[in-house]
mmCIF file of C-alpha atoms and ligand atoms in Angstrom:
data_model
loop_
_atom_site.group_PDB
_atom_site.id
_atom_site.type_symbol
_atom_site.label_atom_id
_atom_site.label_comp_id
_atom_site.label_asym_id
_atom_site.label_seq_id
_atom_site.Cartn_x
_atom_site.Cartn_y
_atom_site.Cartn_z
ATOM 1 C CA MET A 116 5.415 -13.663 5.204
ATOM 2 C CA PHE A 117 5.133 -9.783 3.843
ATOM 3 C CA ILE A 118 1.573 -9.103 2.228
ATOM 4 C CA THR A 119 0.931 -6.011 1.218
ATOM 5 C CA PHE A 120 -2.742 -4.113 0.292
ATOM 6 C CA GLU A 121 -2.731 -1.508 -2.405
ATOM 7 C CA GLY A 122 -4.503 0.897 -4.323
ATOM 8 C CA ILE A 123 -5.981 4.392 -5.193
ATOM 9 C CA ASP A 124 -7.308 6.670 -2.593
ATOM 10 C CA GLY A 125 -10.638 5.522 -1.085
ATOM 11 C CA CYS A 126 -10.318 1.842 -2.972
ATOM 12 C CA GLY A 127 -11.123 0.348 0.648
ATOM 13 C CA LYS A 128 -7.783 -1.559 1.173
ATOM 14 C CA THR A 129 -7.476 -0.212 4.664
ATOM 15 C CA THR A 130 -11.124 -1.701 5.502
ATOM 16 C CA GLN A 131 -10.072 -5.277 4.071
ATOM 17 C CA ALA A 132 -6.076 -5.090 5.566
ATOM 18 C CA LYS A 133 -7.887 -4.141 9.015
ATOM 19 C CA LEU A 134 -10.511 -7.288 8.433
ATOM 20 C CA PHE A 135 -8.105 -9.794 7.233
ATOM 21 C CA PHE A 136 -5.691 -8.824 10.174
ATOM 22 C CA GLU A 137 -8.750 -10.064 12.594
ATOM 23 C CA TYR A 138 -9.282 -13.099 10.336
ATOM 24 C CA LEU A 139 -5.914 -14.078 10.625
ATOM 25 C CA LYS A 140 -5.578 -13.486 14.391
ATOM 26 C CA LYS A 141 -8.309 -15.918 15.043
ATOM 27 C CA ASN A 142 -6.162 -18.828 13.932
ATOM 28 C CA ALA A 143 -2.604 -17.333 15.245
ATOM 29 C CA LYS A 144 -0.894 -16.781 18.676
ATOM 30 C CA ASP A 145 -0.308 -13.225 20.114
ATOM 31 C CA ASP A 146 1.709 -11.195 17.920
ATOM 32 C CA GLU A 147 2.309 -13.715 15.281
ATOM 33 C CA VAL A 148 0.167 -11.451 12.578
ATOM 34 C CA ILE A 149 1.270 -7.527 12.554
ATOM 35 C CA PHE A 150 -0.664 -4.811 11.056
ATOM 36 C CA THR A 151 1.229 -1.978 9.797
ATOM 37 C CA ARG A 152 1.062 0.872 7.301
ATOM 38 C CA GLU A 153 2.706 3.537 5.503
ATOM 39 C CA PRO A 154 3.444 6.498 5.585
ATOM 40 C CA GLY A 155 4.244 6.393 9.266
ATOM 41 C CA GLY A 156 4.239 2.876 10.418
ATOM 42 C CA PHE A 157 6.419 3.199 13.435
ATOM 43 C CA ASP A 158 6.402 5.102 16.804
ATOM 44 C CA GLY A 159 8.689 7.832 17.898
ATOM 45 C CA GLU A 160 10.312 10.387 15.850
ATOM 46 C CA PRO A 161 10.499 11.593 12.995
ATOM 47 C CA ASN A 162 6.765 11.761 12.189
ATOM 48 C CA PHE A 163 6.906 11.330 8.554
ATOM 49 C CA ARG A 164 3.163 10.805 8.065
ATOM 50 C CA GLN A 165 2.513 14.344 9.337
ATOM 51 C CA ILE A 166 5.433 15.871 6.795
ATOM 52 C CA LEU A 167 4.050 13.832 3.885
ATOM 53 C CA THR A 168 0.450 14.567 4.261
ATOM 54 C CA SER A 169 0.357 18.227 5.618
ATOM 55 C CA GLY A 170 1.403 19.689 2.126
ATOM 56 C CA CYS A 171 4.652 21.390 3.657
ATOM 57 C CA LEU A 172 6.992 19.839 0.997
ATOM 58 C CA LYS A 173 7.192 22.047 -1.830
ATOM 59 C CA ASN A 174 9.453 19.904 -4.215
ATOM 60 C CA VAL A 175 8.332 16.514 -5.642
ATOM 61 C CA ALA A 176 11.534 15.128 -5.424
ATOM 62 C CA SER A 177 11.672 15.980 -1.769
ATOM 63 C CA GLU A 178 8.227 13.691 -1.415
ATOM 64 C CA VAL A 179 9.806 11.078 -3.028
ATOM 65 C CA PHE A 180 13.104 11.253 -0.474
ATOM 66 C CA VAL A 181 10.635 11.354 2.471
ATOM 67 C CA PHE A 182 8.555 8.457 1.500
ATOM 68 C CA MET A 183 11.749 6.744 0.712
ATOM 69 C CA ALA A 184 13.397 7.650 4.242
ATOM 70 C CA ASP A 185 10.074 6.534 5.766
ATOM 71 C CA ARG A 186 10.101 3.192 4.373
ATOM 72 C CA ALA A 187 13.742 2.573 5.189
ATOM 73 C CA GLU A 188 13.194 3.417 8.584
ATOM 74 C CA HIS A 189 9.825 1.318 8.787
ATOM 75 C CA ALA A 190 11.696 -1.529 7.252
ATOM 76 C CA SER A 191 14.564 -1.355 10.231
ATOM 77 C CA ARG A 192 12.266 -1.055 13.025
ATOM 78 C CA VAL A 193 9.423 -3.160 12.243
ATOM 79 C CA ILE A 194 9.204 -5.146 8.874
ATOM 80 C CA THR A 195 12.632 -6.794 8.724
ATOM 81 C CA PRO A 196 12.642 -7.765 12.331
ATOM 82 C CA ALA A 197 9.272 -9.343 11.908
ATOM 83 C CA ILE A 198 10.194 -11.126 8.884
ATOM 84 C CA LYS A 199 13.261 -12.567 10.676
ATOM 85 C CA GLN A 200 10.789 -13.777 13.306
ATOM 86 C CA GLY A 201 8.570 -15.743 11.045
ATOM 87 C CA LYS A 202 5.496 -13.164 11.641
ATOM 88 C CA THR A 203 2.712 -12.672 8.779
ATOM 89 C CA ILE A 204 3.012 -8.834 8.032
ATOM 90 C CA LEU A 205 0.071 -7.160 6.771
ATOM 91 C CA MET A 206 0.819 -3.841 5.426
ATOM 92 C CA ASP A 207 -1.388 -1.165 4.215
ATOM 93 C CA ARG A 208 0.402 0.580 1.493
ATOM 94 C CA TYR A 209 4.001 0.036 0.306
ATOM 95 C CA HIS A 210 6.503 0.611 -2.624
ATOM 96 C CA ASP A 211 4.329 0.290 -5.116
ATOM 97 C CA SER A 212 2.070 3.220 -3.782
ATOM 98 C CA THR A 213 5.430 5.024 -4.609
ATOM 99 C CA VAL A 214 5.438 3.945 -7.876
ATOM 100 C CA ALA A 215 1.888 4.593 -8.729
ATOM 101 C CA TYR A 216 1.944 8.409 -6.881
ATOM 102 C CA GLN A 217 5.116 9.827 -7.297
ATOM 103 C CA CYS A 218 6.047 8.115 -10.531
ATOM 104 C CA TYR A 219 2.957 7.696 -12.360
ATOM 105 C CA GLY A 220 1.247 10.340 -10.411
ATOM 106 C CA ARG A 221 3.859 13.121 -10.128
ATOM 107 C CA GLN A 222 5.666 11.753 -13.288
ATOM 108 C CA LEU A 223 9.105 11.197 -11.650
ATOM 109 C CA ASP A 224 11.671 8.487 -13.187
ATOM 110 C CA LYS A 225 10.320 5.037 -12.152
ATOM 111 C CA MET A 226 14.129 3.570 -12.577
ATOM 112 C CA THR A 227 15.354 5.854 -9.932
ATOM 113 C CA VAL A 228 12.794 5.130 -7.575
ATOM 114 C CA ASP A 229 13.240 1.550 -7.806
ATOM 115 C CA LYS A 230 17.201 2.064 -7.682
ATOM 116 C CA MET A 231 16.334 3.618 -4.416
ATOM 117 C CA PHE A 232 14.311 0.314 -3.058
ATOM 118 C CA GLU A 233 17.302 -1.720 -3.925
ATOM 119 C CA PHE A 234 19.872 0.755 -2.495
ATOM 120 C CA ALA A 235 18.282 0.538 0.819
ATOM 121 C CA LYS A 236 17.849 -3.181 0.753
ATOM 122 C CA LEU A 237 14.181 -3.048 1.276
ATOM 123 C CA PRO A 238 12.150 -6.269 1.376
ATOM 124 C CA MET A 239 10.194 -7.445 -1.250
ATOM 125 C CA PRO A 240 6.373 -8.511 -0.325
ATOM 126 C CA ASP A 241 5.566 -12.168 -1.038
ATOM 127 C CA LEU A 242 2.099 -11.163 -2.210
ATOM 128 C CA THR A 243 0.548 -7.918 -3.147
ATOM 129 C CA LEU A 244 -3.426 -7.344 -3.442
ATOM 130 C CA TYR A 245 -4.410 -4.299 -5.655
ATOM 131 C CA PHE A 246 -7.934 -3.221 -4.869
ATOM 132 C CA GLU A 247 -8.947 -1.798 -8.391
ATOM 133 C CA ILE A 248 -11.752 0.896 -8.701
ATOM 134 C CA SER A 249 -12.762 3.361 -10.927
ATOM 135 C CA VAL A 250 -11.076 6.893 -10.476
ATOM 136 C CA GLU A 251 -14.996 7.955 -10.231
ATOM 137 C CA ASP A 252 -15.841 5.924 -7.480
ATOM 138 C CA SER A 253 -12.670 6.651 -5.547
ATOM 139 C CA TYR A 254 -13.232 10.401 -5.682
ATOM 140 C CA ALA A 255 -16.779 10.025 -4.605
ATOM 141 C CA ARG A 256 -15.519 7.921 -1.504
ATOM 142 C CA VAL A 257 -12.554 10.563 -0.836
ATOM 143 C CA LEU A 258 -15.150 13.536 -1.023
ATOM 144 C CA ASN A 259 -17.588 11.780 1.369
ATOM 145 C CA ARG A 260 -14.967 11.131 3.990
ATOM 146 C CA GLY A 261 -13.685 14.831 3.972
ATOM 147 C CA ASN A 262 -10.999 16.340 5.363
ATOM 148 C CA LEU A 263 -8.663 15.638 2.283
ATOM 149 C CA ASP A 264 -4.824 15.155 2.735
ATOM 150 C CA SER A 265 -2.476 17.222 0.258
ATOM 151 C CA ILE A 266 -2.086 14.211 -2.042
ATOM 152 C CA GLU A 267 -5.909 13.438 -2.353
ATOM 153 C CA LYS A 268 -6.087 17.226 -3.040
ATOM 154 C CA SER A 269 -4.063 16.700 -6.319
ATOM 155 C CA GLY A 270 -7.010 16.112 -8.590
ATOM 156 C CA GLN A 271 -8.876 13.480 -10.719
ATOM 157 C CA GLU A 272 -6.446 13.733 -13.578
ATOM 158 C CA PHE A 273 -3.466 12.808 -10.980
ATOM 159 C CA MET A 274 -5.481 10.184 -9.381
ATOM 160 C CA GLN A 275 -6.353 8.712 -13.216
ATOM 161 C CA ARG A 276 -2.385 8.388 -13.609
ATOM 162 C CA VAL A 277 -2.045 6.869 -10.021
ATOM 163 C CA LYS A 278 -4.624 4.247 -11.233
ATOM 164 C CA ASN A 279 -2.833 3.560 -14.336
ATOM 165 C CA GLY A 280 0.660 3.112 -12.437
ATOM 166 C CA PHE A 281 -1.275 0.408 -10.221
ATOM 167 C CA ASP A 282 -2.946 -1.304 -13.070
ATOM 168 C CA SER A 283 0.441 -1.277 -15.065
ATOM 169 C CA LEU A 284 2.579 -2.897 -12.121
ATOM 170 C CA ALA A 285 -0.376 -5.562 -11.738
ATOM 171 C CA ARG A 286 -0.090 -6.288 -15.476
ATOM 172 C CA ASP A 287 3.684 -6.510 -15.154
ATOM 173 C CA ASN A 288 4.273 -8.401 -11.951
ATOM 174 C CA LYS A 289 1.307 -11.271 -12.002
ATOM 175 C CA ASP A 290 3.604 -13.327 -9.870
ATOM 176 C CA ARG A 291 3.298 -11.103 -6.838
ATOM 177 C CA ILE A 292 0.164 -8.785 -7.715
ATOM 178 C CA ILE A 293 -3.196 -10.281 -7.593
ATOM 179 C CA THR A 294 -5.826 -7.574 -8.866
ATOM 180 C CA ILE A 295 -8.979 -7.429 -6.840
ATOM 181 C CA LYS A 296 -11.848 -5.826 -8.446
ATOM 182 C CA SER A 297 -13.534 -3.639 -5.780
ATOM 183 C CA SER A 298 -15.960 -1.391 -7.589
ATOM 184 C CA LYS A 299 -19.907 -1.885 -7.114
ATOM 185 C CA LYS A 300 -18.881 -4.883 -4.388
ATOM 186 C CA SER A 301 -19.738 -4.883 -0.710
ATOM 187 C CA ILE A 302 -17.235 -5.148 1.969
ATOM 188 C CA ALA A 303 -18.118 -8.988 2.812
ATOM 189 C CA GLU A 304 -17.377 -9.853 -0.835
ATOM 190 C CA ILE A 305 -14.270 -8.446 -1.047
ATOM 191 C CA HIS A 306 -13.258 -9.850 2.301
ATOM 192 C CA GLU A 307 -14.386 -12.999 0.960
ATOM 193 C CA LYS A 308 -12.051 -12.760 -2.128
ATOM 194 C CA VAL A 309 -8.979 -11.643 -0.163
ATOM 195 C CA VAL A 310 -9.448 -14.865 1.746
ATOM 196 C CA LYS A 311 -9.425 -16.788 -1.011
ATOM 197 C CA CYS A 312 -6.667 -15.251 -2.632
ATOM 198 C CA TYR A 313 -4.661 -15.909 0.518
ATOM 199 C CA GLU A 314 -5.671 -19.697 0.687
ATOM 200 C CA ASN A 315 -4.625 -20.177 -2.959
ATOM 201 C CA PHE A 316 -1.341 -18.470 -2.190
ATOM 202 C CA ILE A 317 -0.644 -20.717 0.739
ATOM 203 C CA LYS A 318 -1.742 -23.525 -1.126
ATOM 204 C CA ALA A 319 0.793 -23.014 -4.082
ATOM 205 C CA ARG A 320 3.949 -22.011 -1.759
HETATM 206 P P1 TYD B 554 -3.056 6.835 3.317
HETATM 207 O O1 TYD B 554 -2.641 6.345 4.842
HETATM 208 O O2 TYD B 554 -3.086 5.293 2.604
HETATM 209 O O3 TYD B 554 -4.207 7.307 3.151
HETATM 210 P P2 TYD B 554 -5.614 7.575 3.976
HETATM 211 O O4 TYD B 554 -5.331 8.429 5.196
HETATM 212 O O5 TYD B 554 -6.775 7.925 3.179
HETATM 213 O O6 TYD B 554 -6.054 6.048 4.355
HETATM 214 O O7 TYD B 554 -1.922 7.281 2.397
HETATM 215 C C1 TYD B 554 -1.528 8.958 2.395
HETATM 216 C C2 TYD B 554 -1.560 9.415 1.195
HETATM 217 O O8 TYD B 554 -0.206 9.230 0.942
HETATM 218 C C3 TYD B 554 -2.419 8.735 0.116
HETATM 219 O O9 TYD B 554 -3.110 9.840 -0.636
HETATM 220 C C4 TYD B 554 -1.244 7.914 -1.049
HETATM 221 C C5 TYD B 554 -0.181 8.632 -0.605
HETATM 222 N N1 TYD B 554 1.305 7.815 -0.962
HETATM 223 C C6 TYD B 554 2.098 8.173 -1.743
HETATM 224 O O10 TYD B 554 1.952 9.339 -2.497
HETATM 225 N N2 TYD B 554 3.207 7.593 -1.777
HETATM 226 C C7 TYD B 554 3.450 6.568 -1.262
HETATM 227 O O11 TYD B 554 4.926 5.952 -1.442
HETATM 228 C C8 TYD B 554 2.552 6.214 0.050
HETATM 229 C C9 TYD B 554 3.141 5.258 0.967
HETATM 230 C C10 TYD B 554 1.337 6.761 0.165
#
């Protein structure tokens, strides 16, 4: 089973993905559940994460190409083999992030980016959890963390467009994406929601 965790910067998805990973591991055999992330979810060269977060790319189209190249390599090296072995894959960001950040945020054509996903024959997640928070809360958390990466430095208007992108994806893909309202909620409360969503999803399968 392939589950992705999505949302704008500072939404808490990484904390929740890691907590849920520990939760699932308690009832699973070694290696039955894996946790991975994008960009940069595989060992070895090339280091796409460094390229994407250092601000060295000057063309928004090349940003998309590198995110998609990173995803295609990640799929071949990690995701597809794990799916074939029947593992549960928890993934911090995936293609919905490219649609939200590059298509809505950077205003590039969504149809082209979705075509790239099809062209690379990338696997579709079975379930996506979208951690929805306000742009104000996102910014407060990102500033608090300090050391902003080049995408986080793009400003509040950019992040509002990215949020609109995630909201719109969630509205249009209700069969796959579940929205978890995460502003002003404790980590434990949100974790409980994640577990409930997963259990409901398993029951309905
Ligand atoms: P992420 O690792 O989630 O951020 P953090 O280091 O704060 O946990 O992602 C790094 C940045 O890359 C983040 O600002 C979102 C952005 N991103 C895109 O713009 N497009 C994409 O396709 C992906 C996967 C990430």
